[in-house]
Amino acid sequence: QVLLVESGGGSVQSGGSLKLSCTNSGDIYSRYFMGWFRQAPGKEREGVAVIARNDGTRYADFVKGRFTISRDTMNTLYLLMNSLRPNDTAMYYCAAAGRVSLSLLPSHYDYWGQGTQVTVSS
């Protein structure tokens, strides 16, 4: 069973930065593609950034140049978010999948964390 736990969310002003972390229950990085997703109130869940087993990455257009996805050897996934904007406000989720490489579609991911809230004020 895969258990994902996000942390690092919070409240920041526009232009600020946050770094989200996602720890997992085992060595899943060698077996799964990983990603960050977000869901704002009243909106669909959307892909933010994903990372493949060979460390290839893919970003949604709305975060390119501002967000960076990475991972370390301790099985922790990160999302560094710079130049935050009010419309980045959402619940951010970490997810793992074994099916489609570098997909930003939530339906391609099988395991999800509980989410961490990010709020950006103007």
JSON list of C-alpha atoms in Angstrom, two decimals:
[
{"chain": "A", "resi": 1, "resn": "GLN", "atom": "CA", "xyz": [0.00, 0.00, 0.00]},
{"chain": "A", "resi": 2, "resn": "VAL", "atom": "CA", "xyz": [1.23, 3.47, -0.91]},
{"chain": "A", "resi": 3, "resn": "LEU", "atom": "CA", "xyz": [0.78, 6.20, 1.70]},
{"chain": "A", "resi": 4, "resn": "LEU", "atom": "CA", "xyz": [1.52, 9.77, 0.64]},
{"chain": "A", "resi": 5, "resn": "VAL", "atom": "CA", "xyz": [1.68, 12.68, 3.10]},
{"chain": "A", "resi": 6, "resn": "GLU", "atom": "CA", "xyz": [1.98, 16.31, 1.98]},
{"chain": "A", "resi": 7, "resn": "SER", "atom": "CA", "xyz": [3.24, 19.22, 4.05]},
{"chain": "A", "resi": 8, "resn": "GLY", "atom": "CA", "xyz": [4.52, 22.77, 3.61]},
{"chain": "A", "resi": 9, "resn": "GLY", "atom": "CA", "xyz": [1.35, 24.59, 2.66]},
{"chain": "A", "resi": 10, "resn": "GLY", "atom": "CA", "xyz": [0.42, 27.91, 4.20]},
{"chain": "A", "resi": 11, "resn": "SER", "atom": "CA", "xyz": [-0.57, 31.50, 3.60]},
{"chain": "A", "resi": 12, "resn": "VAL", "atom": "CA", "xyz": [1.68, 33.90, 1.69]},
{"chain": "A", "resi": 13, "resn": "GLN", "atom": "CA", "xyz": [1.37, 37.22, -0.06]},
{"chain": "A", "resi": 14, "resn": "SER", "atom": "CA", "xyz": [1.43, 37.57, -3.81]},
{"chain": "A", "resi": 15, "resn": "GLY", "atom": "CA", "xyz": [4.98, 37.18, -5.09]},
{"chain": "A", "resi": 16, "resn": "GLY", "atom": "CA", "xyz": [6.01, 34.98, -2.20]},
{"chain": "A", "resi": 17, "resn": "SER", "atom": "CA", "xyz": [7.32, 31.43, -2.17]},
{"chain": "A", "resi": 18, "resn": "LEU", "atom": "CA", "xyz": [6.47, 28.10, -0.60]},
{"chain": "A", "resi": 19, "resn": "LYS", "atom": "CA", "xyz": [8.04, 24.66, -0.79]},
{"chain": "A", "resi": 20, "resn": "LEU", "atom": "CA", "xyz": [5.74, 21.66, -0.55]},
{"chain": "A", "resi": 21, "resn": "SER", "atom": "CA", "xyz": [6.96, 18.22, 0.46]},
{"chain": "A", "resi": 22, "resn": "CYS", "atom": "CA", "xyz": [5.48, 14.78, -0.04]},
{"chain": "A", "resi": 23, "resn": "THR", "atom": "CA", "xyz": [6.77, 11.80, 1.86]},
{"chain": "A", "resi": 24, "resn": "ASN", "atom": "CA", "xyz": [5.79, 8.26, 1.04]},
{"chain": "A", "resi": 25, "resn": "SER", "atom": "CA", "xyz": [5.58, 4.98, 2.84]},
{"chain": "A", "resi": 26, "resn": "GLY", "atom": "CA", "xyz": [8.12, 3.11, 0.77]},
{"chain": "A", "resi": 27, "resn": "ASP", "atom": "CA", "xyz": [10.50, 3.22, -2.14]},
{"chain": "A", "resi": 28, "resn": "ILE", "atom": "CA", "xyz": [7.93, 4.10, -4.75]},
{"chain": "A", "resi": 29, "resn": "TYR", "atom": "CA", "xyz": [9.97, 6.45, -6.90]},
{"chain": "A", "resi": 30, "resn": "SER", "atom": "CA", "xyz": [11.65, 3.61, -8.75]},
{"chain": "A", "resi": 31, "resn": "ARG", "atom": "CA", "xyz": [8.25, 2.16, -9.65]},
{"chain": "A", "resi": 32, "resn": "TYR", "atom": "CA", "xyz": [5.96, 5.12, -10.14]},
{"chain": "A", "resi": 33, "resn": "PHE", "atom": "CA", "xyz": [5.61, 8.44, -11.86]},
{"chain": "A", "resi": 34, "resn": "MET", "atom": "CA", "xyz": [4.91, 11.19, -9.34]},
{"chain": "A", "resi": 35, "resn": "GLY", "atom": "CA", "xyz": [3.07, 14.45, -9.61]},
{"chain": "A", "resi": 36, "resn": "TRP", "atom": "CA", "xyz": [1.61, 17.51, -7.95]},
{"chain": "A", "resi": 37, "resn": "PHE", "atom": "CA", "xyz": [-1.98, 18.50, -8.58]},
{"chain": "A", "resi": 38, "resn": "ARG", "atom": "CA", "xyz": [-4.25, 21.19, -7.24]},
{"chain": "A", "resi": 39, "resn": "GLN", "atom": "CA", "xyz": [-7.92, 21.88, -6.79]},
{"chain": "A", "resi": 40, "resn": "ALA", "atom": "CA", "xyz": [-9.47, 25.24, -6.08]},
{"chain": "A", "resi": 41, "resn": "PRO", "atom": "CA", "xyz": [-12.99, 25.53, -4.64]},
{"chain": "A", "resi": 42, "resn": "GLY", "atom": "CA", "xyz": [-15.59, 24.91, -7.31]},
{"chain": "A", "resi": 43, "resn": "LYS", "atom": "CA", "xyz": [-13.01, 23.86, -9.89]},
{"chain": "A", "resi": 44, "resn": "GLU", "atom": "CA", "xyz": [-11.76, 20.58, -11.32]},
{"chain": "A", "resi": 45, "resn": "ARG", "atom": "CA", "xyz": [-8.54, 19.05, -10.06]},
{"chain": "A", "resi": 46, "resn": "GLU", "atom": "CA", "xyz": [-5.68, 19.93, -12.42]},
{"chain": "A", "resi": 47, "resn": "GLY", "atom": "CA", "xyz": [-2.13, 18.80, -13.00]},
{"chain": "A", "resi": 48, "resn": "VAL", "atom": "CA", "xyz": [0.65, 21.15, -11.92]},
{"chain": "A", "resi": 49, "resn": "ALA", "atom": "CA", "xyz": [3.94, 19.29, -12.41]},
{"chain": "A", "resi": 50, "resn": "VAL", "atom": "CA", "xyz": [5.04, 15.69, -12.81]},
{"chain": "A", "resi": 51, "resn": "ILE", "atom": "CA", "xyz": [8.33, 13.79, -12.67]},
{"chain": "A", "resi": 52, "resn": "ALA", "atom": "CA", "xyz": [9.26, 10.51, -14.30]},
{"chain": "A", "resi": 53, "resn": "ARG", "atom": "CA", "xyz": [11.44, 7.70, -13.05]},
{"chain": "A", "resi": 54, "resn": "ASN", "atom": "CA", "xyz": [14.32, 9.03, -15.16]},
{"chain": "A", "resi": 55, "resn": "ASP", "atom": "CA", "xyz": [13.80, 12.51, -13.59]},
{"chain": "A", "resi": 56, "resn": "GLY", "atom": "CA", "xyz": [12.19, 13.92, -16.70]},
{"chain": "A", "resi": 57, "resn": "THR", "atom": "CA", "xyz": [9.65, 16.60, -15.84]},
{"chain": "A", "resi": 58, "resn": "ARG", "atom": "CA", "xyz": [6.58, 18.24, -17.29]},
{"chain": "A", "resi": 59, "resn": "TYR", "atom": "CA", "xyz": [4.80, 21.39, -16.14]},
{"chain": "A", "resi": 60, "resn": "ALA", "atom": "CA", "xyz": [1.42, 22.92, -16.74]},
{"chain": "A", "resi": 61, "resn": "ASP", "atom": "CA", "xyz": [1.73, 26.11, -18.79]},
{"chain": "A", "resi": 62, "resn": "PHE", "atom": "CA", "xyz": [0.40, 28.25, -15.95]},
{"chain": "A", "resi": 63, "resn": "VAL", "atom": "CA", "xyz": [3.35, 27.37, -13.67]},
{"chain": "A", "resi": 64, "resn": "LYS", "atom": "CA", "xyz": [6.24, 27.19, -16.13]},
{"chain": "A", "resi": 65, "resn": "GLY", "atom": "CA", "xyz": [9.16, 29.26, -14.94]},
{"chain": "A", "resi": 66, "resn": "ARG", "atom": "CA", "xyz": [7.66, 29.66, -11.46]},
{"chain": "A", "resi": 67, "resn": "PHE", "atom": "CA", "xyz": [7.37, 26.14, -10.00]},
{"chain": "A", "resi": 68, "resn": "THR", "atom": "CA", "xyz": [9.99, 23.38, -9.82]},
{"chain": "A", "resi": 69, "resn": "ILE", "atom": "CA", "xyz": [9.33, 19.72, -9.08]},
{"chain": "A", "resi": 70, "resn": "SER", "atom": "CA", "xyz": [12.13, 17.60, -7.66]},
{"chain": "A", "resi": 71, "resn": "ARG", "atom": "CA", "xyz": [12.84, 14.64, -5.41]},
{"chain": "A", "resi": 72, "resn": "ASP", "atom": "CA", "xyz": [15.65, 13.42, -3.21]},
{"chain": "A", "resi": 73, "resn": "THR", "atom": "CA", "xyz": [17.19, 10.07, -2.34]},
{"chain": "A", "resi": 74, "resn": "MET", "atom": "CA", "xyz": [15.14, 9.91, 0.87]},
{"chain": "A", "resi": 75, "resn": "ASN", "atom": "CA", "xyz": [11.93, 9.35, -1.08]},
{"chain": "A", "resi": 76, "resn": "THR", "atom": "CA", "xyz": [10.62, 12.86, -0.64]},
{"chain": "A", "resi": 77, "resn": "LEU", "atom": "CA", "xyz": [8.95, 14.73, -3.49]},
{"chain": "A", "resi": 78, "resn": "TYR", "atom": "CA", "xyz": [9.08, 18.53, -3.55]},
{"chain": "A", "resi": 79, "resn": "LEU", "atom": "CA", "xyz": [7.35, 21.40, -5.27]},
{"chain": "A", "resi": 80, "resn": "LEU", "atom": "CA", "xyz": [9.13, 24.75, -5.00]},
{"chain": "A", "resi": 81, "resn": "MET", "atom": "CA", "xyz": [6.67, 27.51, -5.81]},
{"chain": "A", "resi": 82, "resn": "ASN", "atom": "CA", "xyz": [7.99, 31.00, -6.55]},
{"chain": "A", "resi": 83, "resn": "SER", "atom": "CA", "xyz": [6.22, 34.17, -7.68]},
{"chain": "A", "resi": 84, "resn": "LEU", "atom": "CA", "xyz": [2.95, 32.94, -6.24]},
{"chain": "A", "resi": 85, "resn": "ARG", "atom": "CA", "xyz": [-0.26, 34.56, -7.41]},
{"chain": "A", "resi": 86, "resn": "PRO", "atom": "CA", "xyz": [-3.71, 34.74, -5.84]},
{"chain": "A", "resi": 87, "resn": "ASN", "atom": "CA", "xyz": [-5.05, 32.31, -8.45]},
{"chain": "A", "resi": 88, "resn": "ASP", "atom": "CA", "xyz": [-2.54, 29.71, -7.25]},
{"chain": "A", "resi": 89, "resn": "THR", "atom": "CA", "xyz": [-4.71, 29.40, -4.15]},
{"chain": "A", "resi": 90, "resn": "ALA", "atom": "CA", "xyz": [-5.84, 25.77, -3.91]},
{"chain": "A", "resi": 91, "resn": "MET", "atom": "CA", "xyz": [-5.47, 22.48, -2.12]},
{"chain": "A", "resi": 92, "resn": "TYR", "atom": "CA", "xyz": [-2.31, 20.85, -3.43]},
{"chain": "A", "resi": 93, "resn": "TYR", "atom": "CA", "xyz": [-2.06, 17.07, -3.70]},
{"chain": "A", "resi": 94, "resn": "CYS", "atom": "CA", "xyz": [0.79, 14.67, -4.25]},
{"chain": "A", "resi": 95, "resn": "ALA", "atom": "CA", "xyz": [0.02, 11.63, -6.39]},
{"chain": "A", "resi": 96, "resn": "ALA", "atom": "CA", "xyz": [1.68, 8.50, -7.71]},
{"chain": "A", "resi": 97, "resn": "ALA", "atom": "CA", "xyz": [0.87, 6.49, -10.82]},
{"chain": "A", "resi": 98, "resn": "GLY", "atom": "CA", "xyz": [2.22, 3.56, -12.73]},
{"chain": "A", "resi": 99, "resn": "ARG", "atom": "CA", "xyz": [0.45, 3.89, -16.02]},
{"chain": "A", "resi": 100, "resn": "VAL", "atom": "CA", "xyz": [1.22, 6.89, -18.18]},
{"chain": "A", "resi": 101, "resn": "SER", "atom": "CA", "xyz": [4.54, 8.70, -18.33]},
{"chain": "A", "resi": 102, "resn": "LEU", "atom": "CA", "xyz": [4.49, 12.42, -17.52]},
{"chain": "A", "resi": 103, "resn": "SER", "atom": "CA", "xyz": [0.73, 12.67, -17.65]},
{"chain": "A", "resi": 104, "resn": "LEU", "atom": "CA", "xyz": [-0.93, 15.74, -16.11]},
{"chain": "A", "resi": 105, "resn": "LEU", "atom": "CA", "xyz": [-4.32, 14.06, -16.04]},
{"chain": "A", "resi": 106, "resn": "PRO", "atom": "CA", "xyz": [-5.53, 13.23, -12.51]},
{"chain": "A", "resi": 107, "resn": "SER", "atom": "CA", "xyz": [-7.32, 10.13, -13.81]},
{"chain": "A", "resi": 108, "resn": "HIS", "atom": "CA", "xyz": [-3.94, 8.52, -14.62]},
{"chain": "A", "resi": 109, "resn": "TYR", "atom": "CA", "xyz": [-2.88, 8.53, -10.99]},
{"chain": "A", "resi": 110, "resn": "ASP", "atom": "CA", "xyz": [-3.79, 5.81, -8.54]},
{"chain": "A", "resi": 111, "resn": "TYR", "atom": "CA", "xyz": [-2.52, 6.99, -5.17]},
{"chain": "A", "resi": 112, "resn": "TRP", "atom": "CA", "xyz": [-3.21, 10.33, -3.52]},
{"chain": "A", "resi": 113, "resn": "GLY", "atom": "CA", "xyz": [-2.23, 12.20, -0.39]},
{"chain": "A", "resi": 114, "resn": "GLN", "atom": "CA", "xyz": [-4.67, 14.13, 1.77]},
{"chain": "A", "resi": 115, "resn": "GLY", "atom": "CA", "xyz": [-3.56, 17.52, 0.44]},
{"chain": "A", "resi": 116, "resn": "THR", "atom": "CA", "xyz": [-2.01, 20.68, 1.84]},
{"chain": "A", "resi": 117, "resn": "GLN", "atom": "CA", "xyz": [-3.67, 24.10, 1.54]},
{"chain": "A", "resi": 118, "resn": "VAL", "atom": "CA", "xyz": [-1.93, 26.99, -0.20]},
{"chain": "A", "resi": 119, "resn": "THR", "atom": "CA", "xyz": [-3.46, 30.45, 0.11]},
{"chain": "A", "resi": 120, "resn": "VAL", "atom": "CA", "xyz": [-2.03, 33.46, -1.71]},
{"chain": "A", "resi": 121, "resn": "SER", "atom": "CA", "xyz": [-3.31, 36.90, -0.85]},
{"chain": "A", "resi": 122, "resn": "SER", "atom": "CA", "xyz": [-3.00, 40.00, -3.00]}
]
